[in-house]
Coordinates of C-alpha atoms in Angstrom, one line a residue:
Chain A
X1 CA 3.2 5.3 1.7
X2 CA 5.9 5.4 4.3
X3 CA 7.9 2.2 4.1
X4 CA 6.4 -0.8 6.2
X5 CA 9.2 -0.5 8.7
X6 CA 8.2 3.0 9.6
X7 CA 4.6 2.1 10.0
X8 CA 5.6 -0.9 12.2
X9 CA 7.7 1.5 14.4
X10 CA 5.3 4.3 14.7
X11 CA 2.3 1.9 15.8
X12 CA 4.6 0.1 18.2
X13 CA 5.6 3.7 19.7
X14 CA 2.1 5.0 19.6
X15 CA 0.8 2.0 21.7
X16 CA 3.5 3.2 24.2
X17 CA 3.4 0.0 26.4
X18 CA -0.2 0.5 27.2
X19 CA -1.6 -2.6 25.1
X20 CA -0.7 -6.0 26.2
X21 CA 1.5 -7.8 23.7
X22 CA -1.1 -9.8 21.9
X23 CA -3.4 -6.8 21.6
X24 CA -0.3 -4.7 20.6
X25 CA 0.3 -7.4 17.9
X26 CA -2.9 -7.0 16.3
X27 CA -2.5 -3.1 16.5
X28 CA 0.9 -3.2 14.9
X29 CA -0.4 -5.6 12.1
X30 CA -3.4 -3.3 11.5
X31 CA -0.5 -0.5 10.6
X32 CA 0.8 -2.7 7.9
X33 CA -2.3 -4.3 6.7
X34 CA -3.4 -1.3 4.4
X35 CA -0.2 -1.7 2.4
X36 CA -0.5 -5.6 2.5
X37 CA -4.0 -5.5 1.1
X38 CA -3.7 -3.0 -1.5
X39 CA -0.1 -2.3 -2.7
X40 CA 1.0 -6.1 -2.8
X41 CA -1.9 -7.0 -5.2
X42 CA -1.5 -3.7 -6.9
X43 CA 2.2 -4.5 -7.7
X44 CA 1.6 -7.9 -8.6
X45 CA -1.2 -7.0 -11.0
X46 CA 0.9 -4.4 -12.6
X47 CA 4.0 -6.1 -12.7
X48 CA 3.1 -9.7 -13.3
X49 CA -0.5 -10.3 -14.4
X50 CA -1.0 -7.3 -16.8
X51 CA 2.2 -7.8 -18.9
X52 CA 1.3 -11.5 -19.2
X53 CA -2.3 -10.8 -20.2
X54 CA -1.4 -7.8 -22.5
X55 CA -0.9 -10.1 -25.4
X56 CA -4.8 -11.1 -25.5
X57 CA -5.4 -7.1 -24.8
X58 CA -7.2 -7.9 -21.7
X59 CA -7.6 -4.5 -19.8
X60 CA -7.0 -4.9 -16.2
X61 CA -6.0 -1.2 -15.4
X62 CA -9.4 -1.0 -13.6
X63 CA -8.4 -3.6 -11.3
X64 CA -5.0 -2.2 -10.7
X65 CA -6.8 0.9 -9.5
X66 CA -9.4 -1.1 -7.8
X67 CA -7.2 -2.7 -4.9
X68 CA -6.4 0.9 -3.8
X69 CA -9.9 1.0 -2.4
X70 CA -8.6 -1.2 0.3
X71 CA -6.3 1.6 1.3
X72 CA -9.3 3.8 2.0
X73 CA -11.3 4.1 5.3
X74 CA -14.4 2.8 3.5
X75 CA -12.2 -0.2 2.2
X76 CA -10.2 -0.9 5.3
X77 CA -13.1 -1.6 7.7
X78 CA -14.4 -4.5 5.8
X79 CA -11.2 -5.9 5.5
X80 CA -10.6 -5.9 9.2
X81 CA -14.0 -7.5 9.7
X82 CA -13.2 -10.2 7.1
X83 CA -9.9 -11.3 8.4
X84 CA -11.2 -11.1 12.0
X85 CA -14.3 -13.2 11.0
X86 CA -12.2 -15.9 9.3
X87 CA -9.6 -16.5 11.9
X88 CA -10.0 -19.5 13.7
X89 CA -10.5 -19.0 17.6
X90 CA -7.1 -20.3 18.6
X91 CA -5.3 -17.8 16.5
X92 CA -6.8 -14.9 18.3
X93 CA -4.6 -15.7 21.2
X94 CA -7.3 -15.0 23.7
X95 CA -8.0 -11.6 22.4
X96 CA -11.8 -11.1 22.0
X97 CA -12.7 -11.2 18.1
X98 CA -14.5 -7.7 18.2
X99 CA -11.5 -6.3 20.2
X100 CA -9.3 -7.8 17.6
X101 CA -11.1 -6.2 14.8
X102 CA -11.1 -2.9 16.5
X103 CA -7.3 -3.1 17.2
X104 CA -6.7 -3.8 13.4
X105 CA -8.9 -1.0 12.3
X106 CA -7.2 1.5 14.9
X107 CA -3.8 0.4 13.7
X108 CA -5.0 1.0 10.0
X109 CA -6.4 4.2 10.8
X110 CA -2.9 5.3 12.5
X111 CA -1.5 4.1 9.0
X112 CA -3.8 6.0 6.9
X113 CA -3.1 9.1 9.0
X114 CA 0.6 8.9 8.5
X115 CA 0.0 8.6 4.8
X116 CA -2.1 11.6 4.6
X117 CA 0.7 13.9 5.9
X118 CA 3.1 13.1 3.2
X119 CA 3.7 14.8 -0.1
X120 CA 3.8 13.5 -3.8
X121 CA 4.2 15.1 -7.0
X122 CA 0.6 14.5 -7.5
X123 CA -1.7 13.6 -4.3
X124 CA -3.1 10.1 -4.9
X125 CA -5.2 9.2 -1.6
X126 CA -8.9 9.6 -2.1
X127 CA -10.0 9.2 1.2
X128 CA -13.4 10.7 0.9
X129 CA -14.3 7.9 -1.6
X130 CA -17.5 7.3 -2.2
X131 CA -18.5 10.8 -1.4
X132 CA -15.8 12.3 -3.7
X133 CA -12.9 11.2 -5.8
X134 CA -10.9 14.4 -4.6
X135 CA -7.4 13.4 -3.7
X136 CA -6.2 14.5 -0.1
X137 CA -2.7 15.2 1.1
X138 CA -1.4 17.6 3.8
X139 CA 2.2 17.3 2.2
X140 CA 4.3 17.7 5.4
X141 CA 7.1 15.3 4.6
X142 CA 8.5 13.5 1.3
X143 CA 7.0 10.1 1.0
X144 CA 10.5 8.5 0.5
X145 CA 11.9 9.9 3.7
X146 CA 10.3 7.6 6.1
X147 CA 13.9 6.2 6.8
X148 CA 15.1 9.2 8.4
X149 CA 12.9 8.6 11.4
X150 CA 14.5 5.2 12.0
X151 CA 17.2 6.2 14.4
X152 CA 14.5 7.9 16.6
X153 CA 11.7 5.4 16.3
X154 CA 13.8 2.2 16.6
X155 CA 14.8 2.7 20.4
X156 CA 11.5 3.9 21.1
X157 CA 9.5 1.1 19.6
X158 CA 12.0 -1.4 21.6
X159 CA 11.1 0.6 24.6
X160 CA 7.6 0.4 24.0
X161 CA 7.8 -3.4 23.3
X162 CA 9.6 -4.1 26.4
X163 CA 7.0 -2.0 28.6
X164 CA 4.1 -3.6 27.2
X165 CA 2.4 -6.0 29.8
X166 CA 2.5 -9.6 28.8
X167 CA -0.7 -11.6 29.3
X168 CA -1.0 -14.5 31.5
X169 CA -1.3 -17.8 29.5
X170 CA -4.8 -17.8 27.7
X171 CA -6.8 -20.7 27.0
X172 CA -6.6 -21.9 23.1
Chain B
X1 CA -19.5 -14.5 18.8
X2 CA -21.3 -17.6 17.3
X3 CA -20.2 -19.5 14.3
X4 CA -23.3 -18.6 12.1
X5 CA -22.7 -14.8 13.1
X6 CA -19.2 -15.1 12.1
X7 CA -20.1 -16.7 8.7
X8 CA -22.3 -13.8 7.9
X9 CA -19.7 -11.2 8.9
X10 CA -17.3 -13.2 6.6
X11 CA -19.6 -13.2 3.8
X12 CA -20.8 -9.7 4.1
X13 CA -17.5 -8.2 4.5
X14 CA -15.9 -10.4 1.7
X15 CA -19.0 -9.1 -0.8
X16 CA -18.3 -5.5 0.4
X17 CA -14.5 -5.9 -0.4
X18 CA -15.1 -7.2 -4.0
X19 CA -17.8 -4.6 -4.7
X20 CA -15.5 -1.7 -3.4
X21 CA -12.6 -3.0 -5.7
X22 CA -14.7 -3.1 -8.7
X23 CA -16.5 0.3 -7.9
X24 CA -13.4 2.2 -7.1
X25 CA -11.4 0.7 -10.0
X26 CA -14.1 1.6 -12.5
X27 CA -14.4 5.2 -11.0
X28 CA -10.8 5.8 -11.0
X29 CA -10.4 4.3 -14.5
X30 CA -13.0 6.6 -15.7
X31 CA -11.8 9.8 -14.0
X32 CA -8.0 9.4 -14.7
X33 CA -6.3 9.6 -17.9
X34 CA -3.1 7.1 -18.2
X35 CA -0.5 6.5 -21.0
X36 CA -2.2 3.4 -22.0
X37 CA -5.6 5.4 -22.9
X38 CA -3.3 7.8 -24.9
X39 CA -1.8 5.3 -27.0
X40 CA -5.1 3.6 -27.6
X41 CA -7.0 7.0 -28.2
X42 CA -4.6 9.9 -28.8
X43 CA -7.6 12.2 -29.6
X44 CA -8.7 12.0 -26.0
X45 CA -5.2 13.3 -24.9
X46 CA -4.8 16.5 -26.9
X47 CA -3.4 19.0 -24.7
X48 CA -4.2 17.1 -21.4
X49 CA -1.6 16.5 -18.6
X50 CA -0.6 13.0 -17.8
X51 CA 1.0 11.8 -14.4
X52 CA 3.5 9.0 -14.6
X53 CA 4.5 8.0 -11.2
X54 CA 7.7 6.3 -10.0
X55 CA 9.1 5.1 -13.4
X56 CA 12.6 3.7 -13.8
X57 CA 15.1 5.5 -15.8
X58 CA 16.6 3.1 -18.3
X59 CA 18.6 5.4 -20.3
X60 CA 19.6 9.0 -21.2
X61 CA 20.6 10.5 -24.6
X62 CA 20.8 14.2 -25.2
X63 CA 17.8 15.5 -23.6
X64 CA 15.7 12.4 -24.2
X65 CA 14.9 9.9 -21.4
X66 CA 13.7 6.4 -21.6
X67 CA 11.8 5.1 -18.8
X68 CA 9.9 2.0 -17.6
X69 CA 6.6 2.8 -16.0
X70 CA 4.0 0.3 -14.7
X71 CA 2.3 0.9 -18.0
X72 CA 5.1 -0.2 -20.2
X73 CA 8.1 2.0 -21.8
X74 CA 7.8 5.7 -22.0
X75 CA 9.9 8.2 -23.9
X76 CA 10.3 11.5 -22.2
X77 CA 11.4 14.2 -24.5
X78 CA 12.8 16.9 -24.3
X79 CA 13.6 16.7 -20.5
X80 CA 12.9 20.0 -18.9
X81 CA 16.0 22.4 -19.2
X82 CA 15.7 23.4 -15.6
X83 CA 15.9 19.9 -14.4
X84 CA 19.2 17.9 -14.3
X85 CA 19.1 14.7 -16.3
X86 CA 18.6 11.6 -14.2
X87 CA 20.9 8.7 -14.0
X88 CA 19.9 5.4 -15.4
X89 CA 18.4 3.2 -12.6
X90 CA 16.8 6.1 -10.7
X91 CA 13.0 6.3 -10.1
X92 CA 11.2 9.5 -11.3
X93 CA 7.7 10.8 -11.3
X94 CA 6.7 13.4 -14.2
X95 CA 3.8 15.5 -14.9
X96 CA 3.8 15.5 -18.9
X97 CA 2.0 16.3 -22.0
X98 CA 1.3 13.4 -24.3
X99 CA 2.9 13.8 -27.8
X100 CA 2.3 10.5 -29.6
X101 CA 2.4 6.7 -28.9
X102 CA 4.4 6.5 -25.8
X103 CA 6.3 9.6 -26.0
X104 CA 5.4 12.6 -23.6
X105 CA 6.8 16.0 -23.0
X106 CA 7.6 16.3 -19.2
X107 CA 7.1 19.8 -17.6
X108 CA 7.7 19.1 -13.9
X109 CA 9.7 16.1 -12.7
X110 CA 10.7 14.7 -9.5
X111 CA 13.7 12.4 -8.7
X112 CA 13.3 9.6 -6.0
X113 CA 16.9 9.1 -5.0
X114 CA 15.8 7.0 -2.1
X115 CA 13.2 5.0 -3.6
X116 CA 15.4 1.9 -3.8
X117 CA 15.8 1.8 0.3
X118 CA 12.1 2.0 0.4
X119 CA 11.4 -0.8 -2.0
X120 CA 14.1 -3.1 -0.3
X121 CA 12.8 -2.4 3.1
X122 CA 9.3 -3.1 2.1
X123 CA 10.4 -6.3 0.6
X124 CA 12.4 -7.3 3.6
X125 CA 9.5 -6.3 6.0
X126 CA 7.0 -8.5 3.8
X127 CA 9.1 -11.5 4.3
X128 CA 9.3 -10.7 8.1
X129 CA 5.8 -10.4 8.4
X130 CA 5.0 -13.6 6.6
X131 CA 7.6 -15.3 8.7
X132 CA 6.1 -13.7 12.1
X133 CA 2.6 -14.8 10.9
X134 CA 3.8 -18.5 10.1
X135 CA 5.6 -18.5 13.6
X136 CA 2.3 -17.1 15.3
X137 CA 0.1 -19.9 13.7
X138 CA 2.7 -22.5 14.6
X139 CA 3.0 -21.6 18.2
X140 CA -0.8 -21.3 18.7
X141 CA -1.6 -24.7 17.0
X142 CA 1.1 -26.1 19.3
X143 CA -0.7 -24.9 22.1
X144 CA -4.1 -26.4 21.2
X145 CA -5.0 -29.6 23.4
X146 CA -3.9 -32.7 21.9
X147 CA -6.6 -34.9 20.7
X148 CA -6.7 -38.4 22.1

């Protein structure tokens, strides 16, 4: 995965000032969500819970693998639906619920597409699940080199954010 | 969207998430071979290739490298002659053959010299997103009409 800053910037730039700011916030948040819902629990389980439970020989490797399902198209869609269904109305900021779910999913799709373009020693993204467990990767750039795009993306993202239309005050 | 429809969406998608985590986790656990499997059942690993991703280099002695992966400590020996020895603290990924216990013979290695930048940026961005979400909740709550 490129780092979270790169994903944030890419999604802001792609919106290019076309989305109103609150919708843009959902779209950009969708762009970091695949990592937040998969990598964060994976790291927590692998580095904290697994070592703690290893003395009782509890096998949690499958669970460490399992959270990666939320970084796949088939797993990310229900995550968007779940989050938007659980959000109280006032936290949607006037964005219609279905629209918010669509923006999160579209932001996540940009994330997954960016991840598809990178290259690892062994490809790891199994985007075709449940049809296949075959890993897919285009191998266009090194997964660790997202930071070289920051000098270009930062000013573009600033421009896109400034250009984004601001909503009139919505009812809570 | 009516409240009962929201409740159904939340329950349905929540259930789908749990099912997918278990399904994918079990499928991956069966399909892939890990160092932990090789330590438990060495016969399963004979002549097979292991992938150890983003392990931290602990120490280097001769052409033997001690690593810490998320599955625990790993001894990579001998380090491939065509690859320079890594410095302690660096992250590396390996394709290797299992020897015994937690010892492997790497045949393809890759250094990740910029891994620390990625990890630190990730942590800063994580904190930043949590702060932004907390601010969003606070602002939206403050805009709710006050109850009498």
